[in-house]
JSON list of C-alpha atoms and ligand atoms in Angstrom, two decimals:
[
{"chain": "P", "resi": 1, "resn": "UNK", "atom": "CA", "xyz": [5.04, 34.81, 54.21]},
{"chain": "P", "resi": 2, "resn": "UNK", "atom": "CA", "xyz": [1.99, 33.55, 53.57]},
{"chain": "P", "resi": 3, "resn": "UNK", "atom": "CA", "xyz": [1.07, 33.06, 57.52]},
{"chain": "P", "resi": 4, "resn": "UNK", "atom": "CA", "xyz": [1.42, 36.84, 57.87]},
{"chain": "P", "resi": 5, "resn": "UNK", "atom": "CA", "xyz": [-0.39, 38.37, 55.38]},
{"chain": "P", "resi": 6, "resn": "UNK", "atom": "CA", "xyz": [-1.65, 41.03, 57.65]},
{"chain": "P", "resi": 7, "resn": "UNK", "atom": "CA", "xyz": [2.13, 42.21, 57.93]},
{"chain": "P", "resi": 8, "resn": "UNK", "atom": "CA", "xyz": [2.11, 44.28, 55.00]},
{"chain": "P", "resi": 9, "resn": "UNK", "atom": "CA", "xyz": [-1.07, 45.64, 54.76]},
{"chain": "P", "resi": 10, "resn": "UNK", "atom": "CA", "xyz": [-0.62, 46.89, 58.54]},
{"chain": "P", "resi": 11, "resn": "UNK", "atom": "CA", "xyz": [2.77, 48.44, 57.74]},
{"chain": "P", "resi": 12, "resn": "UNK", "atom": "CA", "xyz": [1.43, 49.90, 54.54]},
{"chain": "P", "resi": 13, "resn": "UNK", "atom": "CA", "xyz": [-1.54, 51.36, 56.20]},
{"chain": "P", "resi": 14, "resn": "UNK", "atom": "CA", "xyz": [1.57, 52.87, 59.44]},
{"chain": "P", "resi": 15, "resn": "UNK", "atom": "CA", "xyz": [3.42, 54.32, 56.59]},
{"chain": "P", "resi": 16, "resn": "UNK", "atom": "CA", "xyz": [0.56, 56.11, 55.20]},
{"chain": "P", "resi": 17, "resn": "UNK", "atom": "CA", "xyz": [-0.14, 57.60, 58.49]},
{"chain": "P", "resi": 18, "resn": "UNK", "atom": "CA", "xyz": [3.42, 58.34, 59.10]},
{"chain": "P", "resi": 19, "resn": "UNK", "atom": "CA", "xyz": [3.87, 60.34, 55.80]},
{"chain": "P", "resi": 20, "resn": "UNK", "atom": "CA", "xyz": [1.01, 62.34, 56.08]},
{"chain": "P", "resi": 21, "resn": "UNK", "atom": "CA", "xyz": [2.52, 63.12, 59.87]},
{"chain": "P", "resi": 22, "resn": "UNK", "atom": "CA", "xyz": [5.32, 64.06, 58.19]},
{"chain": "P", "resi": 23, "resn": "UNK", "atom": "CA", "xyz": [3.83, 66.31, 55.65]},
{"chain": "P", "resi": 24, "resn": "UNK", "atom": "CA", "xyz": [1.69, 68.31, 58.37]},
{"chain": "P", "resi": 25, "resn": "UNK", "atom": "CA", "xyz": [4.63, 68.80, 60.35]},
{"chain": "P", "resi": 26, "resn": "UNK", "atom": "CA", "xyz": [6.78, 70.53, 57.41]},
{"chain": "P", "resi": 27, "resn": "UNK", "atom": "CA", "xyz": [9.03, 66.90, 57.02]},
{"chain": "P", "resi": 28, "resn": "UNK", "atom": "CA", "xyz": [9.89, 64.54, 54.14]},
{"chain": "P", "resi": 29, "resn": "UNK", "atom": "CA", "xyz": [8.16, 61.05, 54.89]},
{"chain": "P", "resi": 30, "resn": "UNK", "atom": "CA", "xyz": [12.17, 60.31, 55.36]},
{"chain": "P", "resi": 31, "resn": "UNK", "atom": "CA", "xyz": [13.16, 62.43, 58.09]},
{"chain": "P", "resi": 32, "resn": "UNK", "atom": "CA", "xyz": [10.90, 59.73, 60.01]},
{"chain": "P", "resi": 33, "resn": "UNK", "atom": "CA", "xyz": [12.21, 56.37, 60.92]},
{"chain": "P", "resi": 34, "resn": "UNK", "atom": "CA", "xyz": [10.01, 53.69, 60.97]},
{"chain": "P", "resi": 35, "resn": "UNK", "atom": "CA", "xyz": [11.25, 51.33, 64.02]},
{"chain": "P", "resi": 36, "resn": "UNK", "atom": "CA", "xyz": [9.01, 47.89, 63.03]},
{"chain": "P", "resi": 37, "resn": "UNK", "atom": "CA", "xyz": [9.24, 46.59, 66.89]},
{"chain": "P", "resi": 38, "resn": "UNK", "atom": "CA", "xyz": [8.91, 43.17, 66.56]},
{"chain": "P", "resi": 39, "resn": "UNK", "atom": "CA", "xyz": [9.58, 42.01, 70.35]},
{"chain": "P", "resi": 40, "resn": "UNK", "atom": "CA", "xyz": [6.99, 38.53, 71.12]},
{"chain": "P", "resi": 41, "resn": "UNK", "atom": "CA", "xyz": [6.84, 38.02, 67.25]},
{"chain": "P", "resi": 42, "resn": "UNK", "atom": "CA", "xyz": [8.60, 34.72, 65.10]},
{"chain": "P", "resi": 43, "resn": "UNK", "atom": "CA", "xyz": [11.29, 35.30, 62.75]},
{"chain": "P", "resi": 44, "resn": "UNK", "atom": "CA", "xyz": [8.59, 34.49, 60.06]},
{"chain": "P", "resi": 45, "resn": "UNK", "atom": "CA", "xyz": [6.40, 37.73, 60.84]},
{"chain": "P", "resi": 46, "resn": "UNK", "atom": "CA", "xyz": [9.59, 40.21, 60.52]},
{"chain": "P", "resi": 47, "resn": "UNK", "atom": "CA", "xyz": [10.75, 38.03, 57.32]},
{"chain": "P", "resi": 48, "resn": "UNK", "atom": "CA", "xyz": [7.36, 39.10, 56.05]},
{"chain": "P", "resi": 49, "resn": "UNK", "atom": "CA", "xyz": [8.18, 42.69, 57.30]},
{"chain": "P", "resi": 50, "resn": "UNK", "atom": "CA", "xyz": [11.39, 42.86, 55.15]},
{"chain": "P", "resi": 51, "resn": "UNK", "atom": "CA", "xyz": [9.35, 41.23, 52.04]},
{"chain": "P", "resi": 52, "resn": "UNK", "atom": "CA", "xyz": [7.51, 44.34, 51.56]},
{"chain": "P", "resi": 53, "resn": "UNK", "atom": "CA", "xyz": [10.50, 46.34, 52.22]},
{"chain": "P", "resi": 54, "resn": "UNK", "atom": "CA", "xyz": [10.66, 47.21, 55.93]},
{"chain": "P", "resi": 55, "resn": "UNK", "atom": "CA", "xyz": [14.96, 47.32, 56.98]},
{"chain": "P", "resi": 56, "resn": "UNK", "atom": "CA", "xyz": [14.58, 48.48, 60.66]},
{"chain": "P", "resi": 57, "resn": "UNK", "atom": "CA", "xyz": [13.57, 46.60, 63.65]},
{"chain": "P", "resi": 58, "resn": "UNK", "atom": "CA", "xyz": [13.25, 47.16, 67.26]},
{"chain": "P", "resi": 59, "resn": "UNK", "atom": "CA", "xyz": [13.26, 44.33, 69.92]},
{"chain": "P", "resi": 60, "resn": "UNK", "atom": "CA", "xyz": [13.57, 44.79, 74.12]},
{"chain": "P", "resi": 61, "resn": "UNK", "atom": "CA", "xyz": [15.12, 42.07, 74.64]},
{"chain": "P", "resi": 62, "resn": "UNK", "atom": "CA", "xyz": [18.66, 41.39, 73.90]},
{"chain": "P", "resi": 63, "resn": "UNK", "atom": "CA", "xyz": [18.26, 37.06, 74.34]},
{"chain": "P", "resi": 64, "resn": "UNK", "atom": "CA", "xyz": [15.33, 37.37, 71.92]},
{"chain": "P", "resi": 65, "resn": "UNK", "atom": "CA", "xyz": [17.00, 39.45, 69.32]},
{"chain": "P", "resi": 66, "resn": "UNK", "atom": "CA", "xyz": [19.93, 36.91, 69.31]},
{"chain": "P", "resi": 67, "resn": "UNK", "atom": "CA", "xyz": [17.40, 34.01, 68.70]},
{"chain": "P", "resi": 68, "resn": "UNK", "atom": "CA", "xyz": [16.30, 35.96, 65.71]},
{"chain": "P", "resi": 69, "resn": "UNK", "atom": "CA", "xyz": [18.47, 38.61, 64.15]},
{"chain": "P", "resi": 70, "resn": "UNK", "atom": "CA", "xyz": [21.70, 36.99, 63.24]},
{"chain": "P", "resi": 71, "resn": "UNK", "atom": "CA", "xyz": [20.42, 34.97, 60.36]},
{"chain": "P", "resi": 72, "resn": "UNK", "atom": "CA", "xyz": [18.17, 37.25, 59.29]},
{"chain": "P", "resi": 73, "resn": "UNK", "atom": "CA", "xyz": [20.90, 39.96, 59.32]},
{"chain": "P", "resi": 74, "resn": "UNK", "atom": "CA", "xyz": [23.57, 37.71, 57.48]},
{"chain": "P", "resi": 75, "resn": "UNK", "atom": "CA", "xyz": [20.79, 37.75, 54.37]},
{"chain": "P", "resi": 76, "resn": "UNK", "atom": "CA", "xyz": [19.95, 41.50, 54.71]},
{"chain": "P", "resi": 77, "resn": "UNK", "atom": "CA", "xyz": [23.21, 43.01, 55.19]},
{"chain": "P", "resi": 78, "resn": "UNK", "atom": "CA", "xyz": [21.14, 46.14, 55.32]},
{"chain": "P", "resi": 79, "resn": "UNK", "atom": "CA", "xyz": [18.76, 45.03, 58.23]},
{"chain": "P", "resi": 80, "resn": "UNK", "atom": "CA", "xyz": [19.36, 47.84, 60.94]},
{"chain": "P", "resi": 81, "resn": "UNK", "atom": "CA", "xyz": [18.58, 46.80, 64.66]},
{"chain": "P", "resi": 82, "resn": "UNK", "atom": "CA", "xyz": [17.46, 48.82, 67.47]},
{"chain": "P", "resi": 83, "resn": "UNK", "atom": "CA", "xyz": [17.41, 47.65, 71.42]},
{"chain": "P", "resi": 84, "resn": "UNK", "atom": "CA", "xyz": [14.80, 49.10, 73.07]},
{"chain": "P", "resi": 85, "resn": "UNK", "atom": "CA", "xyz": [14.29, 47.46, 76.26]},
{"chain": "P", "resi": 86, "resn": "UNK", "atom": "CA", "xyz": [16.57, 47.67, 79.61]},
{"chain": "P", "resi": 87, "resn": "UNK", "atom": "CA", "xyz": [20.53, 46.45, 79.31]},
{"chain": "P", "resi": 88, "resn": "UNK", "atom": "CA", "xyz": [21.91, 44.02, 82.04]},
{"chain": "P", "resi": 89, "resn": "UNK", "atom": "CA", "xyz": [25.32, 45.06, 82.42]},
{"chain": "P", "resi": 90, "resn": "UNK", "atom": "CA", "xyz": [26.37, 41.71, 81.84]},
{"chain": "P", "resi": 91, "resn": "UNK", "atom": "CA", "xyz": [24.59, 41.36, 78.23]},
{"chain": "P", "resi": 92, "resn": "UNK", "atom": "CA", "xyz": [26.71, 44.56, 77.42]},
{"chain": "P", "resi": 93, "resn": "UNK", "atom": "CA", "xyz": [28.85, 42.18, 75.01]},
{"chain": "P", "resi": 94, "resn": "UNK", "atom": "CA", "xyz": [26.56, 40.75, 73.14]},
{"chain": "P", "resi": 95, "resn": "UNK", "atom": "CA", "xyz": [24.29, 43.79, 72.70]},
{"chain": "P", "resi": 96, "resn": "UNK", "atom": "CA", "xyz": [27.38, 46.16, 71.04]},
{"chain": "P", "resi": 97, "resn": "UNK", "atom": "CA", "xyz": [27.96, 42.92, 68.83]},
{"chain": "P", "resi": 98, "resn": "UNK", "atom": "CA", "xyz": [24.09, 42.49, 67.67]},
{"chain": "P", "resi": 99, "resn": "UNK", "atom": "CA", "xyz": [22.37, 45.97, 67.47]},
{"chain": "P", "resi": 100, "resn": "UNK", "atom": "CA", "xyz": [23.18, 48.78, 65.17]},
{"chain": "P", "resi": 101, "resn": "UNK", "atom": "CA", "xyz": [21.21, 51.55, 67.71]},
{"chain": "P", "resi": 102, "resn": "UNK", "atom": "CA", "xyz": [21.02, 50.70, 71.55]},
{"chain": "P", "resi": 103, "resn": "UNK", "atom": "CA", "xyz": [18.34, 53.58, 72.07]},
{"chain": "P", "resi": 104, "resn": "UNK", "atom": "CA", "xyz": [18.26, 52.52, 76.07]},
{"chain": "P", "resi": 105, "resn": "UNK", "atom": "CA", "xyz": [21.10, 53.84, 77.58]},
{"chain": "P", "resi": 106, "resn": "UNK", "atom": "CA", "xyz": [19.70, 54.78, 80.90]},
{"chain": "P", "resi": 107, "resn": "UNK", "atom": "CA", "xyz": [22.73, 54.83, 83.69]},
{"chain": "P", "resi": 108, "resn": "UNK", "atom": "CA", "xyz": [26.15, 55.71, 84.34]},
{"chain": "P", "resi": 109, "resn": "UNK", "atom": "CA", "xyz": [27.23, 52.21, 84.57]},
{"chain": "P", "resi": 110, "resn": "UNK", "atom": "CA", "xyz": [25.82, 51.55, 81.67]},
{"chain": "P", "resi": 111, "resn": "UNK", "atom": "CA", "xyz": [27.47, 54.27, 79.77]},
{"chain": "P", "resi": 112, "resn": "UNK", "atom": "CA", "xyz": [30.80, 52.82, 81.15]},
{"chain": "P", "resi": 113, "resn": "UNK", "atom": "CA", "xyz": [30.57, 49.60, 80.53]},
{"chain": "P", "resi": 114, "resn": "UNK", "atom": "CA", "xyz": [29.31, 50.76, 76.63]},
{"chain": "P", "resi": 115, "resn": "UNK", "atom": "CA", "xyz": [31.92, 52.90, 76.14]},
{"chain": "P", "resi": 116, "resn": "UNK", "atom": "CA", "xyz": [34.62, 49.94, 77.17]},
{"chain": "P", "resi": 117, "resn": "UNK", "atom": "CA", "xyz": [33.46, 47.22, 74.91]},
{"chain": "P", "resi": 118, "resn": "UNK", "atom": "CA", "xyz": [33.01, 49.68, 72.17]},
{"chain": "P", "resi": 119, "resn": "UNK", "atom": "CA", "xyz": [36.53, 50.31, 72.43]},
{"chain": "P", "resi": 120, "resn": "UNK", "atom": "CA", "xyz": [37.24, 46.30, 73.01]},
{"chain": "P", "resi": 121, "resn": "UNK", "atom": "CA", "xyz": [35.08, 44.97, 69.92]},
{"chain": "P", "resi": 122, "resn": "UNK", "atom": "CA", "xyz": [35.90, 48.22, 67.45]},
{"chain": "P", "resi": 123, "resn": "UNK", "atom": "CA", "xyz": [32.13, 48.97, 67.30]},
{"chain": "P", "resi": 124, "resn": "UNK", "atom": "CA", "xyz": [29.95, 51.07, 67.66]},
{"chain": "P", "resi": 125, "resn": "UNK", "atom": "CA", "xyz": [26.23, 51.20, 67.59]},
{"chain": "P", "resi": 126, "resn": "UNK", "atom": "CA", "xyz": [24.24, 54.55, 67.56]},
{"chain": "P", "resi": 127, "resn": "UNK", "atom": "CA", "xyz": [23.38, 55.39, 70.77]},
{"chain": "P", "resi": 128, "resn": "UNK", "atom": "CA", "xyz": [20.27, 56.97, 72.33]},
{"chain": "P", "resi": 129, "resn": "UNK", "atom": "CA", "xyz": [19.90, 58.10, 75.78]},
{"chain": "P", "resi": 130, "resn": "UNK", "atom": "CA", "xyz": [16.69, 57.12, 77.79]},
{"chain": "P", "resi": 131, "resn": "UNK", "atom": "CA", "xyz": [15.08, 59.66, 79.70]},
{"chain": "P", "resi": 132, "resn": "UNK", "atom": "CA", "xyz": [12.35, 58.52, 82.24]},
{"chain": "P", "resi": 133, "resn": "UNK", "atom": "CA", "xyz": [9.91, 61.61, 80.87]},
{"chain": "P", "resi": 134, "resn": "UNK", "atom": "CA", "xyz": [7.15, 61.05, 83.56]},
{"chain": "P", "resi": 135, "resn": "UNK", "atom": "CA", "xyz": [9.16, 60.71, 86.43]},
{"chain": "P", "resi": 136, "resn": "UNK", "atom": "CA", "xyz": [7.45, 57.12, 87.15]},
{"chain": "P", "resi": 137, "resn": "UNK", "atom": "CA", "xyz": [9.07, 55.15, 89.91]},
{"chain": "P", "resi": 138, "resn": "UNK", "atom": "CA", "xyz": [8.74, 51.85, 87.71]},
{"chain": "P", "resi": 139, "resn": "UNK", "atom": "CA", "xyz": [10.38, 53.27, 84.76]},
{"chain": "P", "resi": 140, "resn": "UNK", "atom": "CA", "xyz": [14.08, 53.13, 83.12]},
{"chain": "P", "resi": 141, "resn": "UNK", "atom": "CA", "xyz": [15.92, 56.25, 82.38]},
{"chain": "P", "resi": 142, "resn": "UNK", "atom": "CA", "xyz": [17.36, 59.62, 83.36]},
{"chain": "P", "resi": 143, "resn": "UNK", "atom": "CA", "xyz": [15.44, 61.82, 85.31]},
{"chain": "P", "resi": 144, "resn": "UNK", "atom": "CA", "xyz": [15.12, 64.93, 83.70]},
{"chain": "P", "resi": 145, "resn": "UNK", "atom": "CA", "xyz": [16.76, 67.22, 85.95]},
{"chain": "P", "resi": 146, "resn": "UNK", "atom": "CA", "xyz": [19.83, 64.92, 85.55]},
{"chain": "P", "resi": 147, "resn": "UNK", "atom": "CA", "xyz": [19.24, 64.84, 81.63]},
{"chain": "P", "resi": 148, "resn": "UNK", "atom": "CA", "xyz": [22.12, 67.49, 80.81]},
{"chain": "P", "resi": 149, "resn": "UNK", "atom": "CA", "xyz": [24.53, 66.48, 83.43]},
{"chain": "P", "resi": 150, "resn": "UNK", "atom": "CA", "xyz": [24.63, 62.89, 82.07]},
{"chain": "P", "resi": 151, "resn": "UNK", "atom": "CA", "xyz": [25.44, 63.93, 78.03]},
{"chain": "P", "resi": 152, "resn": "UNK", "atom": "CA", "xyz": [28.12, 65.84, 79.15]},
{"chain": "P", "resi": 153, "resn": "UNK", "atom": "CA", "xyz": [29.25, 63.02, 81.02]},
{"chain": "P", "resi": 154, "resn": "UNK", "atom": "CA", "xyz": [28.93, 60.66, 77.90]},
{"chain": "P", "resi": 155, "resn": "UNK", "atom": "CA", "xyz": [30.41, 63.04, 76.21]},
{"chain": "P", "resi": 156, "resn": "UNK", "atom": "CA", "xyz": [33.42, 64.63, 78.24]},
{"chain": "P", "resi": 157, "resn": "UNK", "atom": "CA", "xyz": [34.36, 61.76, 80.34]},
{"chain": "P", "resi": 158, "resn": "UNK", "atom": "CA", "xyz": [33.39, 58.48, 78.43]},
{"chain": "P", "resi": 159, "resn": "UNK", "atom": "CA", "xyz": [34.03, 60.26, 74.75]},
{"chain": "P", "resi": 160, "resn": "UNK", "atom": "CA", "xyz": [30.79, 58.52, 73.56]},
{"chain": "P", "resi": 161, "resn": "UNK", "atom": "CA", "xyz": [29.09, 60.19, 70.66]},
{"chain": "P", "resi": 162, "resn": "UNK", "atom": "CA", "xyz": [25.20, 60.37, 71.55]},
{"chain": "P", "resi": 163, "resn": "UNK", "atom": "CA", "xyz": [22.65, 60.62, 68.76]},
{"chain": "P", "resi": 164, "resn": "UNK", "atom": "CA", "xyz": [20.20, 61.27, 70.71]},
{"chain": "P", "resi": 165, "resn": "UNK", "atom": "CA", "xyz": [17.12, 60.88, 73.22]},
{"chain": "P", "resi": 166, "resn": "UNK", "atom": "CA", "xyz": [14.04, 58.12, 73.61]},
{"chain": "P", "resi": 167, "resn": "UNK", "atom": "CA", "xyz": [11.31, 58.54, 75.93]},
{"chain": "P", "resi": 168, "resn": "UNK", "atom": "CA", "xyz": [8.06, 56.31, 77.19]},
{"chain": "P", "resi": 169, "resn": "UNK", "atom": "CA", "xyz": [5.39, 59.08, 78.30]},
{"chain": "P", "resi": 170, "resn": "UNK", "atom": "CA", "xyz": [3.12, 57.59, 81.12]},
{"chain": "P", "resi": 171, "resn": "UNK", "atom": "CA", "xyz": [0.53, 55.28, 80.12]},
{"chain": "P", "resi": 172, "resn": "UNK", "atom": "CA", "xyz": [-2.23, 57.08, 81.35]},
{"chain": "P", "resi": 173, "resn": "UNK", "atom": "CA", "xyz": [-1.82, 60.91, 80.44]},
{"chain": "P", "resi": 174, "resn": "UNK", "atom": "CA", "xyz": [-1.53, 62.82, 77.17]},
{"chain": "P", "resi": 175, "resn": "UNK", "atom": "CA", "xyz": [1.53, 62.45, 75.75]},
{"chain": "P", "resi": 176, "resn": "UNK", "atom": "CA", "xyz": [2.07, 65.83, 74.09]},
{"chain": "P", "resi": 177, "resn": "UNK", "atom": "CA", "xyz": [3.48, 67.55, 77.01]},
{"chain": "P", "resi": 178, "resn": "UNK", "atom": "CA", "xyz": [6.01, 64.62, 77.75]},
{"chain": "P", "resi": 179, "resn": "UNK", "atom": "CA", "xyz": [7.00, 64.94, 73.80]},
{"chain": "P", "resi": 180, "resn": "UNK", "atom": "CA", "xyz": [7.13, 68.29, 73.86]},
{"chain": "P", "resi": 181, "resn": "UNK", "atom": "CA", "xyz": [9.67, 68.16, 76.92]},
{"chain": "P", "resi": 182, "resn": "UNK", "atom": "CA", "xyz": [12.26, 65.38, 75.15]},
{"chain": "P", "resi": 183, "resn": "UNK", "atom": "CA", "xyz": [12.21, 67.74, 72.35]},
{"chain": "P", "resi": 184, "resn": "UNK", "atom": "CA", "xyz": [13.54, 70.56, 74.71]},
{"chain": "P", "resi": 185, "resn": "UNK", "atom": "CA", "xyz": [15.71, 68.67, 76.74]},
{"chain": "P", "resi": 186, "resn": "UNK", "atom": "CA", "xyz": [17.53, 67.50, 73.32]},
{"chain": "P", "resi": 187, "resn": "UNK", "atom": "CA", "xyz": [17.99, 70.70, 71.57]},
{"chain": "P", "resi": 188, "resn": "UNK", "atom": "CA", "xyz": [19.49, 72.13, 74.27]},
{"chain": "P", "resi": 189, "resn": "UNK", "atom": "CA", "xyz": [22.38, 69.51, 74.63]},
{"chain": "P", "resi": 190, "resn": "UNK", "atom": "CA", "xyz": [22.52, 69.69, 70.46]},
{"chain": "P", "resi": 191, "resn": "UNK", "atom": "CA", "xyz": [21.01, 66.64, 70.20]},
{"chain": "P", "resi": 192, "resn": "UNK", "atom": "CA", "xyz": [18.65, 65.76, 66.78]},
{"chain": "P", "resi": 193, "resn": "UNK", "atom": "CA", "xyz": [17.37, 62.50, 67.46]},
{"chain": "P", "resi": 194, "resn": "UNK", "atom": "CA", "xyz": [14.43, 62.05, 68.65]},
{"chain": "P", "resi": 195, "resn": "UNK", "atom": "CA", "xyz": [12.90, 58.25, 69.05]},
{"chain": "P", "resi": 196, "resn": "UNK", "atom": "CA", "xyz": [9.47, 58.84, 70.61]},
{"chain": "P", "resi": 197, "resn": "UNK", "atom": "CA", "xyz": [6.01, 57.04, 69.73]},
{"chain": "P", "resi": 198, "resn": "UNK", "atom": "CA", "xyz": [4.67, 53.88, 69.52]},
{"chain": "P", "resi": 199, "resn": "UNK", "atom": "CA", "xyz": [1.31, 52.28, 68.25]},
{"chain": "P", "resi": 200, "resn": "UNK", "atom": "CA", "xyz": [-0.93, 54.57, 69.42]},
{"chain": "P", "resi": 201, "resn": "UNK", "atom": "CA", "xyz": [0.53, 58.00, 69.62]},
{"chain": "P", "resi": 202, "resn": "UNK", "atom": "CA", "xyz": [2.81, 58.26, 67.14]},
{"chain": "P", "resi": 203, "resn": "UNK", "atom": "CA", "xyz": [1.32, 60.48, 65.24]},
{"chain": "P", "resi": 204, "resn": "UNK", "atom": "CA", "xyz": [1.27, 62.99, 67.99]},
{"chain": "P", "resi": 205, "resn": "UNK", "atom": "CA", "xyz": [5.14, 62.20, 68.33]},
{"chain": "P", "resi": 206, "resn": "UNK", "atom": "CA", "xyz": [5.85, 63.34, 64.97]},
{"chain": "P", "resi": 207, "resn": "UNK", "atom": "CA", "xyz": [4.20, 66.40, 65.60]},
{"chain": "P", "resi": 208, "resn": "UNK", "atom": "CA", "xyz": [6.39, 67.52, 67.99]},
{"chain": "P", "resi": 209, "resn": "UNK", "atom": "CA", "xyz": [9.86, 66.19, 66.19]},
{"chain": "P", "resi": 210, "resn": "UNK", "atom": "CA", "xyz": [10.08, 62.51, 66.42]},
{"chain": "P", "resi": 211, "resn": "UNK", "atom": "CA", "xyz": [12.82, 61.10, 64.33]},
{"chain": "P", "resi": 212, "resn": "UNK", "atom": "CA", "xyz": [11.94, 57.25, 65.13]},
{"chain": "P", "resi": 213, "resn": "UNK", "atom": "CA", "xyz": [9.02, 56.13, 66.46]},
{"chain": "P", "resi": 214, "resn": "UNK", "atom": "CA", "xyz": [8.48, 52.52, 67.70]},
{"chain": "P", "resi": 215, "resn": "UNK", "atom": "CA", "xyz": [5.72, 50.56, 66.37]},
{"chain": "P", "resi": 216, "resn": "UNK", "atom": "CA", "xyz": [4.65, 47.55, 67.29]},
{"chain": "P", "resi": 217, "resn": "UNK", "atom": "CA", "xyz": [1.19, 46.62, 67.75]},
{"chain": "P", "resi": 218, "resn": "UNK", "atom": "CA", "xyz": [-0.01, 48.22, 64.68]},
{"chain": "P", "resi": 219, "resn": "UNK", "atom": "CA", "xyz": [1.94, 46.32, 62.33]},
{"chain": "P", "resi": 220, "resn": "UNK", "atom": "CA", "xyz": [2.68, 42.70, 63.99]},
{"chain": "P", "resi": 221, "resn": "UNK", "atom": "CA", "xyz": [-0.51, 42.49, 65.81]},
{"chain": "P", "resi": 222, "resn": "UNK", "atom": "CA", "xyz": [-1.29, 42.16, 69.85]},
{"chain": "P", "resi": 223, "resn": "UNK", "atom": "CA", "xyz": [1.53, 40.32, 71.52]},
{"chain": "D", "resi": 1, "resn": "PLP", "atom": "C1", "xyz": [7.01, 47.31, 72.90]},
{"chain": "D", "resi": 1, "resn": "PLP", "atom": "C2", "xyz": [7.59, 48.65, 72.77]},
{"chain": "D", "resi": 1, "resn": "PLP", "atom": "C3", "xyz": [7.17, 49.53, 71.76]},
{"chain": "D", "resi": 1, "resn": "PLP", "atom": "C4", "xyz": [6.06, 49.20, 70.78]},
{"chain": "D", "resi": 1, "resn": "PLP", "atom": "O1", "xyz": [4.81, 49.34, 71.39]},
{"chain": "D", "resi": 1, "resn": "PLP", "atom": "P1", "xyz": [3.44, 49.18, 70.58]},
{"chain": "D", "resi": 1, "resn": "PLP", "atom": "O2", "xyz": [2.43, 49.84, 71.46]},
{"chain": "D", "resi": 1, "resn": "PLP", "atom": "O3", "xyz": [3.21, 47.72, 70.42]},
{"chain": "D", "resi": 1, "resn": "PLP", "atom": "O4", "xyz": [3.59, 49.88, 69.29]},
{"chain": "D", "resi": 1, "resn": "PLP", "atom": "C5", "xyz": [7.80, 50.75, 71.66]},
{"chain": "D", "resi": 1, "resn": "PLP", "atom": "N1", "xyz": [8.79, 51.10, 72.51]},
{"chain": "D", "resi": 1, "resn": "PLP", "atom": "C6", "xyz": [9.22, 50.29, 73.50]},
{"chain": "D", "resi": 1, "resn": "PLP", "atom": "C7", "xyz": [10.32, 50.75, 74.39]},
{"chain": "D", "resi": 1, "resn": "PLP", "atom": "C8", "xyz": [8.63, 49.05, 73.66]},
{"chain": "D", "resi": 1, "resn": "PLP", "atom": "O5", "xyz": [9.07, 48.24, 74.66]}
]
């Protein structure tokens, strides 16, 4: 722990922010997940993480997570794990075995092949739908005009329970608009979740309804 003591000072100072976000927006500090995304970073820096308290983590990649997670999720029984990078089809097993939220789910196929091994391994993670907000060619997720069509297809045809939506708003533009938006597009399919915001905006996130945001940089350090 002692290699990371930056750790908990950054994650004390994230929570501050995030409560007062909170406050100003009418929420308990609660209603706000804090996602500790700890993607590029040793077992060692999200040990110090959980030392001062910190249960949920995010990580992209599912390879990574299994390099990690498993021991430190045998010790913590109450260590929740989110995937919040792109699924391979083929990694589908593994993932539904490892994470506790797989916020990424971003195709039909995907949603198919979920909704079989959830069935197969009696399992089954939270799931959040991806939505590619800013309509950017090099981005995962639903386009929004095919946002409503897809729940009901997770949820009529597949039977898979969906908690809700994540979005990454475009790099370069305010992201108030693009939260804004994710909000819309989930209440209208009855959706609650919302998992949007990461170091540097999440603030603004919470504004407009996050439920998880996704911070990374702020806590661990650059990457
Ligand atoms: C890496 C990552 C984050 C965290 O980003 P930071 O800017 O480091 O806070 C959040 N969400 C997703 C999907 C990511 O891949």
């Amino acid at each position: 722990m002692t290699d990371f003591p930056h750790i908990a000072d950054n994650l004390a100072e994230v929570r501050r922010h995030l409560d007062a976000a909170a406050k100003a927006d009418g929420r308990l500090a609660e209603a706000v997940t804090l996602v500790a995304v700890s993607k590029m970073h040793p077992a060692e820096a999200v040990a110090a993480a959980i030392a001062v308290g910190q249960r949920v983590f995010g990580e992209n990649r599912v390879q990574e997570a299994q390099g990690k997670f498993p021991a430190l999720k045998a010790q913590y029984p109450d260590l929740e794990l989110h995937l919040i990078g792109p699924l391979q089809s083929n990694k589908v097993p593994e993932a539904v075995a490892l994470f506790d939220v797989i916020e990424s789910v971003d195709r039909e196929k995907l949603a198919r092949a979920l909704a079989g091994e959830m069935q197969k391994q009696k399992r089954a993670p939270r799931l959040f739908i991806q939505v590619n907000i800013g309509e950017e060619p090099q981005k995962a997720g639903i386009a929004p005009t095919e946002i409503d069509a897809f729940v009901k297809l997770c949820r009529d045809e597949l039977a898979l329970k969906i908690d809700g939506l994540m979005c990454i708003p475009p790099a370069d533009k305010h992201p108030a608009p693009y939260f804004a938006l994710l909000r819309e597009m989930a209440r209208r399919n009855g959706l609650t979740q919302l998992s949007m915001g990461m170091s540097g905006d999440f603030e603004t996130a919470i504004q407009f309804g996050a439920t998880h945001v996704r911070i990374g940089t702020a806590i661990f350090g650059a990457r």
